[in-house]
Short mmCIF file of N, CA and C in Angstrom, two decimals:
data_model
loop_
_atom_site.label_atom_id
_atom_site.label_comp_id
_atom_site.label_asym_id
_atom_site.label_seq_id
_atom_site.Cartn_x
_atom_site.Cartn_y
_atom_site.Cartn_z
N MET Q 1023 0.91 -1.14 -0.05
CA MET Q 1023 0.06 0.02 -0.20
C MET Q 1023 0.86 1.42 -0.11
N SER Q 1024 0.53 2.24 -0.86
CA SER Q 1024 1.47 3.43 -0.80
C SER Q 1024 0.43 4.42 -0.57
N ILE Q 1025 0.65 5.39 0.10
CA ILE Q 1025 -0.06 6.49 0.26
C ILE Q 1025 0.56 7.78 -0.40
N ILE Q 1026 -0.29 8.39 -1.26
CA ILE Q 1026 0.09 9.56 -1.90
C ILE Q 1026 -0.78 10.56 -1.33
N PHE Q 1027 0.00 11.55 -1.06
CA PHE Q 1027 -0.55 12.66 -0.51
C PHE Q 1027 -0.45 14.08 -1.43
N ARG Q 1028 -1.30 14.64 -1.76
CA ARG Q 1028 -1.09 15.89 -2.55
C ARG Q 1028 -1.76 17.30 -1.98
N HIS Q 1029 -0.84 18.28 -2.12
CA HIS Q 1029 -1.44 19.59 -1.51
C HIS Q 1029 -1.46 20.40 -2.67
N THR Q 1030 -2.71 21.20 -2.48
CA THR Q 1030 -3.13 22.30 -3.60
C THR Q 1030 -3.61 23.68 -2.84
N ASP Q 1031 -3.31 24.59 -3.52
CA ASP Q 1031 -4.32 25.78 -2.78
C ASP Q 1031 -4.91 26.28 -3.82
N ASN Q 1032 -5.58 25.67 -4.76
CA ASN Q 1032 -6.35 26.17 -5.95
C ASN Q 1032 -7.57 26.27 -5.36
N LEU Q 1033 -7.99 27.45 -5.24
CA LEU Q 1033 -9.40 27.97 -4.67
C LEU Q 1033 -10.39 27.50 -5.64
N HIS Q 1034 -10.49 27.47 -6.78
CA HIS Q 1034 -11.76 26.73 -7.73
C HIS Q 1034 -11.64 25.57 -7.42
N TYR Q 1035 -10.62 24.66 -7.16
CA TYR Q 1035 -10.82 23.37 -7.11
C TYR Q 1035 -11.33 22.91 -5.88
N ILE Q 1036 -10.91 23.73 -4.70
CA ILE Q 1036 -11.67 23.52 -3.35
C ILE Q 1036 -12.94 23.67 -3.39
N ARG Q 1037 -13.40 25.18 -4.11
CA ARG Q 1037 -14.94 25.13 -4.07
C ARG Q 1037 -15.66 24.12 -4.71
N SER Q 1038 -15.28 23.71 -5.91
CA SER Q 1038 -16.04 22.76 -6.55
C SER Q 1038 -16.04 21.45 -5.94
N SER Q 1039 -14.99 20.85 -5.22
CA SER Q 1039 -14.74 19.75 -4.63
C SER Q 1039 -15.11 19.73 -3.24
N PHE Q 1040 -15.50 20.69 -2.51
CA PHE Q 1040 -15.59 20.63 -1.11
C PHE Q 1040 -16.71 19.71 -0.69
N GLU Q 1041 -17.75 19.92 -1.16
CA GLU Q 1041 -19.16 19.16 -0.51
C GLU Q 1041 -19.06 17.86 -0.91
N ASN Q 1042 -18.30 17.29 -1.96
CA ASN Q 1042 -18.18 15.83 -2.34
C ASN Q 1042 -17.28 15.24 -1.53
N LYS Q 1043 -16.23 15.94 -0.91
CA LYS Q 1043 -15.31 15.37 -0.27
C LYS Q 1043 -15.64 15.36 1.25
N MET Q 1044 -16.38 16.22 1.61
CA MET Q 1044 -16.77 16.31 3.03
C MET Q 1044 -17.18 15.02 3.83
N GLY Q 1045 -17.99 14.19 2.87
CA GLY Q 1045 -18.42 12.98 3.50
C GLY Q 1045 -17.43 12.15 3.77
N LEU Q 1046 -16.59 11.90 2.85
CA LEU Q 1046 -15.50 11.07 2.87
C LEU Q 1046 -14.49 11.43 3.71
N LEU Q 1047 -14.18 12.70 4.12
CA LEU Q 1047 -13.59 13.29 4.78
C LEU Q 1047 -13.96 12.96 6.45
N HIS Q 1048 -15.39 13.23 6.60
CA HIS Q 1048 -16.01 12.76 7.89
C HIS Q 1048 -15.60 11.40 8.54
N ARG Q 1049 -15.85 10.39 7.40
CA ARG Q 1049 -15.59 9.05 7.70
C ARG Q 1049 -14.03 8.70 8.07
N GLN Q 1050 -13.18 9.32 7.20
CA GLN Q 1050 -11.62 8.70 7.41
C GLN Q 1050 -11.14 9.70 8.41
N PHE Q 1051 -11.57 10.85 8.61
CA PHE Q 1051 -10.76 11.88 9.41
C PHE Q 1051 -11.34 12.79 10.48
N SER Q 1052 -12.34 12.00 10.96
CA SER Q 1052 -13.39 12.66 11.77
C SER Q 1052 -12.58 13.30 13.14
N GLU Q 1053 -11.51 12.85 13.42
CA GLU Q 1053 -10.71 13.32 14.38
C GLU Q 1053 -10.54 14.97 14.22
N PHE Q 1054 -10.51 15.62 13.04
CA PHE Q 1054 -10.44 16.84 12.65
C PHE Q 1054 -11.67 17.67 13.02
N ASN Q 1055 -12.74 17.05 12.94
CA ASN Q 1055 -14.03 17.53 13.34
C ASN Q 1055 -14.31 18.86 12.56
N LEU Q 1056 -13.83 18.89 11.08
CA LEU Q 1056 -14.39 20.09 10.34
C LEU Q 1056 -15.59 20.30 10.09
N GLU Q 1057 -16.41 19.15 10.15
CA GLU Q 1057 -17.80 19.31 9.84
C GLU Q 1057 -18.52 20.34 10.82
N GLU Q 1058 -18.36 20.07 12.07
CA GLU Q 1058 -18.82 20.73 13.25
C GLU Q 1058 -18.41 22.22 13.21
N ARG Q 1059 -16.94 22.29 12.80
CA ARG Q 1059 -16.58 23.77 12.39
C ARG Q 1059 -17.25 24.35 11.67
N LEU Q 1060 -17.60 23.74 10.57
CA LEU Q 1060 -18.31 24.46 9.23
C LEU Q 1060 -19.56 25.03 9.97
N LYS Q 1061 -20.19 24.23 10.82
CA LYS Q 1061 -21.53 24.39 11.19
C LYS Q 1061 -21.63 25.50 12.06
N ARG Q 1062 -20.51 25.63 12.92
CA ARG Q 1062 -20.43 26.59 14.23
C ARG Q 1062 -19.85 28.02 13.56
N ASN Q 1063 -19.08 27.97 12.65
CA ASN Q 1063 -18.17 29.09 12.46
C ASN Q 1063 -18.25 29.41 10.94
N GLN Q 1064 -18.76 30.92 10.91
CA GLN Q 1064 -19.05 31.41 9.35
C GLN Q 1064 -17.88 31.39 8.72
N ASN Q 1065 -16.83 31.59 9.19
CA ASN Q 1065 -15.47 31.50 8.43
C ASN Q 1065 -15.06 30.23 7.80
N TYR Q 1066 -16.04 29.24 8.11
CA TYR Q 1066 -15.86 27.92 7.58
C TYR Q 1066 -16.59 27.38 6.35
N LYS Q 1067 -17.77 28.16 6.14
CA LYS Q 1067 -18.76 28.37 5.33
C LYS Q 1067 -18.47 28.20 4.04
N ILE Q 1068 -18.67 27.34 3.21
CA ILE Q 1068 -18.12 27.05 1.85
C ILE Q 1068 -18.77 28.07 0.91
N GLU Q 1069 -20.05 28.73 1.36
CA GLU Q 1069 -20.73 29.71 0.63
C GLU Q 1069 -20.18 31.01 0.76
N SER Q 1070 -19.41 31.14 1.99
CA SER Q 1070 -18.90 32.55 2.03
C SER Q 1070 -17.50 32.77 1.29
N ARG Q 1071 -17.14 34.12 1.08
CA ARG Q 1071 -15.88 34.10 0.74
C ARG Q 1071 -14.80 33.46 1.16
N LYS Q 1072 -14.74 33.37 2.61
CA LYS Q 1072 -13.88 32.64 3.19
C LYS Q 1072 -14.02 31.14 3.08
N VAL Q 1073 -12.98 30.32 2.90
CA VAL Q 1073 -13.23 28.96 2.79
C VAL Q 1073 -12.62 28.28 3.86
N ALA Q 1074 -12.59 27.19 4.05
CA ALA Q 1074 -12.07 26.24 5.29
C ALA Q 1074 -10.53 26.23 5.26
N ILE Q 1075 -10.00 26.45 6.40
CA ILE Q 1075 -8.53 26.33 6.30
C ILE Q 1075 -8.08 25.07 5.50
N GLY Q 1076 -8.83 24.12 5.71
CA GLY Q 1076 -8.19 22.83 4.89
C GLY Q 1076 -9.24 21.53 5.07
N PHE Q 1077 -9.09 20.85 4.25
CA PHE Q 1077 -9.66 19.30 4.58
C PHE Q 1077 -8.72 18.48 3.96
N VAL Q 1078 -9.03 16.98 4.23
CA VAL Q 1078 -8.44 16.15 3.66
C VAL Q 1078 -9.45 15.05 2.92
N SER Q 1079 -9.19 14.75 1.63
CA SER Q 1079 -10.10 13.71 1.12
C SER Q 1079 -9.28 12.51 0.79
N VAL Q 1080 -10.20 11.22 0.52
CA VAL Q 1080 -9.23 10.06 0.73
C VAL Q 1080 -10.05 9.22 -0.56
N ARG Q 1081 -9.06 8.54 -1.38
CA ARG Q 1081 -9.81 7.62 -2.35
C ARG Q 1081 -8.81 6.55 -2.60
N PHE Q 1082 -9.36 5.45 -2.96
CA PHE Q 1082 -8.53 4.22 -3.26
C PHE Q 1082 -8.32 4.10 -4.89
N GLU Q 1083 -7.44 3.81 -5.35
CA GLU Q 1083 -7.07 3.47 -6.90
C GLU Q 1083 -6.26 2.56 -6.83
N LYS Q 1084 -6.59 1.32 -7.31
CA LYS Q 1084 -5.43 0.31 -7.47
C LYS Q 1084 -4.76 -0.15 -6.09
N ARG Q 1085 -3.50 -0.01 -5.98
CA ARG Q 1085 -2.75 -0.33 -4.74
C ARG Q 1085 -2.53 1.10 -4.33
N PHE Q 1086 -3.06 2.15 -4.43
CA PHE Q 1086 -2.79 3.51 -4.19
C PHE Q 1086 -3.89 4.12 -3.25
N LEU Q 1087 -3.52 4.50 -2.02
CA LEU Q 1087 -4.46 5.37 -1.20
C LEU Q 1087 -3.92 6.92 -1.62
N PHE Q 1088 -4.83 7.63 -2.08
CA PHE Q 1088 -4.60 8.95 -2.50
C PHE Q 1088 -5.34 9.85 -1.24
N LEU Q 1089 -4.62 10.87 -0.83
CA LEU Q 1089 -4.99 11.91 0.06
C LEU Q 1089 -4.78 13.32 -0.26
N ASP Q 1090 -5.74 14.01 -0.41
CA ASP Q 1090 -5.65 15.61 -0.86
C ASP Q 1090 -5.66 16.34 0.56
N LEU Q 1091 -4.94 17.21 0.46
CA LEU Q 1091 -4.74 18.17 1.57
C LEU Q 1091 -5.06 19.37 1.15
N PHE Q 1092 -5.95 20.29 1.69
CA PHE Q 1092 -6.06 21.42 1.15
C PHE Q 1092 -6.07 22.61 2.07
N VAL Q 1093 -5.12 23.40 1.93
CA VAL Q 1093 -4.74 24.58 2.94
C VAL Q 1093 -4.64 25.78 2.40
N LEU Q 1094 -5.37 26.75 2.94
CA LEU Q 1094 -5.59 28.08 2.15
C LEU Q 1094 -4.53 29.01 2.47
N ASP Q 1095 -3.95 29.20 3.91
CA ASP Q 1095 -3.07 29.94 4.13
C ASP Q 1095 -2.10 29.28 5.31
N ASN Q 1096 -0.99 28.77 4.76
CA ASN Q 1096 -0.14 28.03 5.84
C ASN Q 1096 0.67 29.28 6.82
N LYS Q 1097 0.44 30.48 6.57
CA LYS Q 1097 0.87 31.31 7.59
C LYS Q 1097 0.29 31.45 8.79
N ARG Q 1098 -1.24 30.91 8.86
CA ARG Q 1098 -1.98 31.10 9.97
C ARG Q 1098 -1.56 30.12 10.88
N GLN Q 1099 -1.77 30.23 12.14
CA GLN Q 1099 -1.35 29.24 13.04
C GLN Q 1099 -2.30 28.00 13.09
N GLU Q 1100 -3.67 28.24 12.86
CA GLU Q 1100 -4.49 27.21 12.82
C GLU Q 1100 -4.29 26.39 11.73
N SER Q 1101 -3.96 27.03 10.49
CA SER Q 1101 -3.69 26.18 9.30
C SER Q 1101 -2.61 25.20 9.52
N GLN Q 1102 -1.33 25.74 10.15
CA GLN Q 1102 -0.20 24.89 10.44
C GLN Q 1102 -0.36 23.85 11.62
N ASP Q 1103 -1.21 24.09 12.40
CA ASP Q 1103 -1.81 23.03 13.16
C ASP Q 1103 -2.56 21.89 12.68
N PHE Q 1104 -3.36 22.14 11.79
CA PHE Q 1104 -4.08 21.21 10.81
C PHE Q 1104 -3.24 20.39 10.00
N GLU Q 1105 -2.35 21.38 9.22
CA GLU Q 1105 -1.27 20.51 8.63
C GLU Q 1105 -0.55 19.46 9.51
N LYS Q 1106 0.02 19.91 10.62
CA LYS Q 1106 0.71 18.94 11.58
C LYS Q 1106 -0.34 17.88 11.77
N LYS Q 1107 -1.38 17.85 12.07
CA LYS Q 1107 -2.26 16.71 12.56
C LYS Q 1107 -2.54 15.99 11.50
N VAL Q 1108 -2.52 16.51 10.34
CA VAL Q 1108 -2.58 15.58 9.22
C VAL Q 1108 -1.49 14.76 8.87
N MET Q 1109 -0.17 15.29 8.93
CA MET Q 1109 1.02 14.58 8.86
C MET Q 1109 1.07 13.41 9.69
N GLN Q 1110 0.80 13.92 10.90
CA GLN Q 1110 0.86 12.90 12.09
C GLN Q 1110 -0.19 11.66 11.84
N ARG Q 1111 -1.18 12.02 11.29
CA ARG Q 1111 -2.18 11.06 11.01
C ARG Q 1111 -1.72 10.08 10.10
N LEU Q 1112 -1.08 10.78 8.84
CA LEU Q 1112 -0.57 9.90 7.74
C LEU Q 1112 0.61 9.21 8.22
N GLU Q 1113 1.26 9.70 9.07
CA GLU Q 1113 2.62 8.91 9.63
C GLU Q 1113 2.03 7.61 10.37
N ARG Q 1114 1.11 7.76 11.33
CA ARG Q 1114 0.39 6.81 11.83
C ARG Q 1114 -0.30 5.67 10.88
N GLU Q 1115 -0.75 6.03 9.81
CA GLU Q 1115 -1.44 5.05 8.90
C GLU Q 1115 -0.40 4.48 8.31
N ALA Q 1116 0.74 5.14 8.02
CA ALA Q 1116 1.91 4.53 7.29
C ALA Q 1116 2.36 3.42 8.17
N LEU Q 1117 2.57 3.85 9.46
CA LEU Q 1117 3.28 2.97 10.31
C LEU Q 1117 2.60 1.79 10.65
N LYS Q 1118 1.25 1.91 10.69
CA LYS Q 1118 0.10 0.95 10.84
C LYS Q 1118 0.30 -0.19 9.66
N ARG Q 1119 0.23 0.28 8.51
CA ARG Q 1119 0.36 -0.48 7.40
C ARG Q 1119 1.77 -1.10 6.98
N ASN Q 1120 2.70 -0.47 7.76
CA ASN Q 1120 4.09 -1.05 7.57
C ASN Q 1120 4.50 -1.27 6.13
N LYS Q 1121 3.95 -0.20 5.32
CA LYS Q 1121 4.55 -0.27 4.03
C LYS Q 1121 4.96 1.25 3.63
N HIS Q 1122 5.65 0.94 2.45
CA HIS Q 1122 6.45 2.19 2.09
C HIS Q 1122 5.43 3.14 1.43
N SER Q 1123 5.60 4.39 2.05
CA SER Q 1123 4.46 5.52 1.64
C SER Q 1123 5.15 6.69 1.17
N ILE Q 1124 4.47 7.55 0.10
CA ILE Q 1124 4.91 8.38 -0.40
C ILE Q 1124 4.38 9.73 -0.22
N VAL Q 1125 4.46 10.94 0.17
CA VAL Q 1125 3.74 12.15 0.19
C VAL Q 1125 4.25 12.97 -0.82
N THR Q 1126 3.77 13.58 -1.53
CA THR Q 1126 3.78 14.47 -2.66
C THR Q 1126 3.38 15.84 -2.03
N TYR Q 1127 4.20 16.82 -2.03
CA TYR Q 1127 3.91 18.14 -1.45
C TYR Q 1127 4.18 19.29 -2.23
N ALA Q 1128 3.41 19.96 -2.81
CA ALA Q 1128 3.59 21.10 -3.70
C ALA Q 1128 4.85 21.94 -3.05
N ALA Q 1129 5.48 22.28 -4.07
CA ALA Q 1129 6.81 23.24 -3.56
C ALA Q 1129 6.65 24.53 -3.52
N ARG Q 1130 5.43 25.12 -3.17
CA ARG Q 1130 5.18 26.47 -3.24
C ARG Q 1130 5.24 27.17 -1.49
N HIS Q 1131 5.79 26.40 -1.00
CA HIS Q 1131 5.98 26.71 0.59
C HIS Q 1131 7.29 27.24 0.70
N ASP Q 1132 7.49 28.04 1.47
CA ASP Q 1132 8.84 28.75 1.66
C ASP Q 1132 9.83 27.81 2.62
N GLN Q 1133 10.97 28.18 2.82
CA GLN Q 1133 11.96 27.27 3.17
C GLN Q 1133 11.75 26.86 4.64
N GLN Q 1134 10.92 27.61 5.36
CA GLN Q 1134 10.80 27.63 6.75
C GLN Q 1134 9.67 26.26 6.75
N MET Q 1135 8.70 26.49 6.16
CA MET Q 1135 7.83 25.34 6.25
C MET Q 1135 8.33 23.99 5.60
N ILE Q 1136 9.36 23.94 4.64
CA ILE Q 1136 9.93 22.78 4.30
C ILE Q 1136 10.64 22.50 5.37
N ALA Q 1137 11.21 23.06 6.27
CA ALA Q 1137 12.19 22.63 7.37
C ALA Q 1137 11.29 22.06 8.38
N GLN Q 1138 10.24 22.57 8.68
CA GLN Q 1138 9.01 22.10 9.46
C GLN Q 1138 8.79 20.36 9.00
N TYR Q 1139 8.40 20.23 7.97
CA TYR Q 1139 8.09 19.03 7.47
C TYR Q 1139 9.54 18.07 7.80
N ALA Q 1140 10.79 18.43 7.53
CA ALA Q 1140 11.78 17.76 7.72
C ALA Q 1140 11.82 17.38 9.04
N ASN Q 1141 11.46 18.43 10.02
CA ASN Q 1141 11.67 18.13 11.41
C ASN Q 1141 10.64 16.95 11.92
N TYR Q 1142 9.53 16.64 10.99
CA TYR Q 1142 8.83 15.73 11.47
C TYR Q 1142 9.33 14.22 11.07
N GLY Q 1143 10.45 14.48 10.55
CA GLY Q 1143 11.27 13.06 10.26
C GLY Q 1143 10.96 12.60 9.02
N PHE Q 1144 10.81 13.51 7.77
CA PHE Q 1144 10.53 13.09 6.51
C PHE Q 1144 11.95 13.44 5.83
N SER Q 1145 12.08 12.61 4.83
CA SER Q 1145 13.28 13.28 3.99
C SER Q 1145 12.62 13.76 2.58
N ILE Q 1146 13.38 14.58 2.10
CA ILE Q 1146 12.63 15.52 1.02
C ILE Q 1146 13.44 14.88 -0.37
N THR Q 1147 13.01 14.65 -1.27
CA THR Q 1147 13.40 14.33 -2.48
C THR Q 1147 12.62 14.94 -3.80
N GLU Q 1148 13.36 15.40 -4.69
CA GLU Q 1148 12.78 15.97 -5.82
C GLU Q 1148 13.32 15.28 -7.15
N GLN Q 1149 12.48 14.85 -8.18
CA GLN Q 1149 12.86 14.46 -9.35
C GLN Q 1149 13.97 13.33 -9.00
N GLY Q 1150 13.85 12.60 -8.16
CA GLY Q 1150 14.92 11.49 -7.76
C GLY Q 1150 16.04 11.90 -7.16
N ARG Q 1151 16.19 13.17 -6.78
CA ARG Q 1151 17.34 13.67 -6.27
C ARG Q 1151 17.14 13.68 -4.62
N SER Q 1152 18.14 13.46 -3.81
CA SER Q 1152 17.83 13.60 -2.48
C SER Q 1152 18.42 14.88 -1.82
N TYR Q 1153 17.81 15.53 -0.94
CA TYR Q 1153 18.37 16.79 -0.20
C TYR Q 1153 18.26 16.77 1.09
N SER Q 1154 19.06 17.49 1.69
CA SER Q 1154 19.22 17.60 3.31
C SER Q 1154 18.49 18.89 3.27
N VAL Q 1155 17.68 19.21 4.40
CA VAL Q 1155 17.20 20.42 4.55
C VAL Q 1155 18.44 21.63 4.77
N LEU Q 1156 19.62 20.85 5.28
CA LEU Q 1156 20.48 22.02 5.54
C LEU Q 1156 21.47 22.53 4.41
N GLU Q 1157 20.99 21.46 3.10
CA GLU Q 1157 21.79 21.92 2.02
C GLU Q 1157 21.16 23.27 1.32
N LYS Q 1158 21.98 24.17 1.04
CA LYS Q 1158 21.52 25.23 0.32
C LYS Q 1158 20.89 24.88 -1.15
N SER Q 1159 21.17 23.76 -1.62
CA SER Q 1159 20.46 23.30 -2.95
C SER Q 1159 19.11 22.96 -2.84
N LEU Q 1160 18.74 22.56 -1.61
CA LEU Q 1160 17.12 22.39 -1.40
C LEU Q 1160 16.37 23.60 -1.64
N GLN Q 1161 17.01 24.65 -0.89
CA GLN Q 1161 16.48 26.06 -0.95
C GLN Q 1161 16.31 26.57 -2.42
N ARG Q 1162 17.35 26.57 -3.31
CA ARG Q 1162 17.48 26.80 -4.67
C ARG Q 1162 16.38 26.11 -5.21
N GLN Q 1163 16.40 24.60 -5.15
CA GLN Q 1163 15.38 24.04 -6.09
C GLN Q 1163 13.98 24.19 -5.78
N THR Q 1164 13.86 24.58 -4.25
CA THR Q 1164 12.42 24.93 -3.93
C THR Q 1164 12.00 26.24 -4.64
N GLN Q 1165 12.95 27.27 -4.51
CA GLN Q 1165 12.40 28.64 -5.26
C GLN Q 1165 12.30 28.29 -6.52
N GLN Q 1166 13.09 27.41 -7.29
CA GLN Q 1166 12.91 27.18 -8.74
C GLN Q 1166 11.32 26.46 -8.92
N SER Q 1167 11.18 25.56 -8.20
CA SER Q 1167 10.04 24.75 -8.40
C SER Q 1167 8.89 25.69 -8.00
N ALA Q 1168 8.89 26.47 -7.25
CA ALA Q 1168 7.85 27.39 -6.90
C ALA Q 1168 7.51 28.41 -8.10
N GLN Q 1169 8.08 28.30 -8.98
CA GLN Q 1169 7.72 29.00 -10.21
C GLN Q 1169 6.86 28.18 -11.06
N GLY Q 1170 6.93 27.15 -11.09
CA GLY Q 1170 6.13 26.09 -12.11
C GLY Q 1170 4.90 25.25 -11.08
N ARG Q 1171 3.72 25.47 -11.48
CA ARG Q 1171 2.58 25.02 -10.70
C ARG Q 1171 2.64 23.49 -10.62
N ASN Q 1172 3.35 22.67 -11.56
CA ASN Q 1172 3.20 21.28 -11.58
C ASN Q 1172 4.34 20.46 -11.06
N LYS Q 1173 5.26 21.15 -10.58
CA LYS Q 1173 6.61 20.51 -9.76
C LYS Q 1173 6.01 20.16 -8.26
N TYR Q 1174 6.53 18.93 -7.98
CA TYR Q 1174 6.21 18.58 -6.47
C TYR Q 1174 7.47 18.19 -5.99
N LEU Q 1175 7.42 18.33 -4.57
CA LEU Q 1175 8.36 17.76 -3.53
C LEU Q 1175 7.81 16.38 -3.30
N LEU Q 1176 8.53 15.48 -3.23
CA LEU Q 1176 8.35 14.27 -2.67
C LEU Q 1176 8.95 13.85 -1.28
N ILE Q 1177 7.93 13.75 -0.30
CA ILE Q 1177 8.46 13.44 1.14
C ILE Q 1177 8.22 12.14 1.43
N HIS Q 1178 9.14 11.43 1.72
CA HIS Q 1178 9.27 9.81 2.21
C HIS Q 1178 8.75 9.84 3.93
N PHE Q 1179 7.94 9.08 4.09
CA PHE Q 1179 8.00 8.49 5.44
C PHE Q 1179 9.10 7.74 5.69
N PRO Q 1180 9.69 7.97 6.96
CA PRO Q 1180 10.83 6.99 7.49
C PRO Q 1180 10.34 5.86 7.96
N LEU Q 1181 10.41 4.73 7.50
CA LEU Q 1181 9.68 3.49 7.83
C LEU Q 1181 10.50 2.42 8.45
#
């Protein structure tokens, strides 16, 4: 079983996909309790101009488990907490399955966010090349990738 995790901040995709994914989110990741947040706080209503800080969807395709994480503003502490909870959940799932798991993470985050993920115990690779977060090459590569929408960092769980 491979876990594929994709990050996006595409507002249109979030709005068009949100309602369809909420049911799946509720079943698979009920600990995040986002459904209740949506009911209580107008900031999380999909009809408003403000959209939820993030949510996770899950789908199976052949041998792969696809997880989509949507976070609008990674500078907000609440968003960062949400991302951290997601990553911790994914790590637990990966360890439980005891299989090799891959996380793909869009390279549009700044170096500080990349370093945070490395602190969670992930090794970061891109296009088959491995980097240490201490290497300046990672920062350069990340900046270059941020210019292209379709480039991703691969973050591998240490199993």
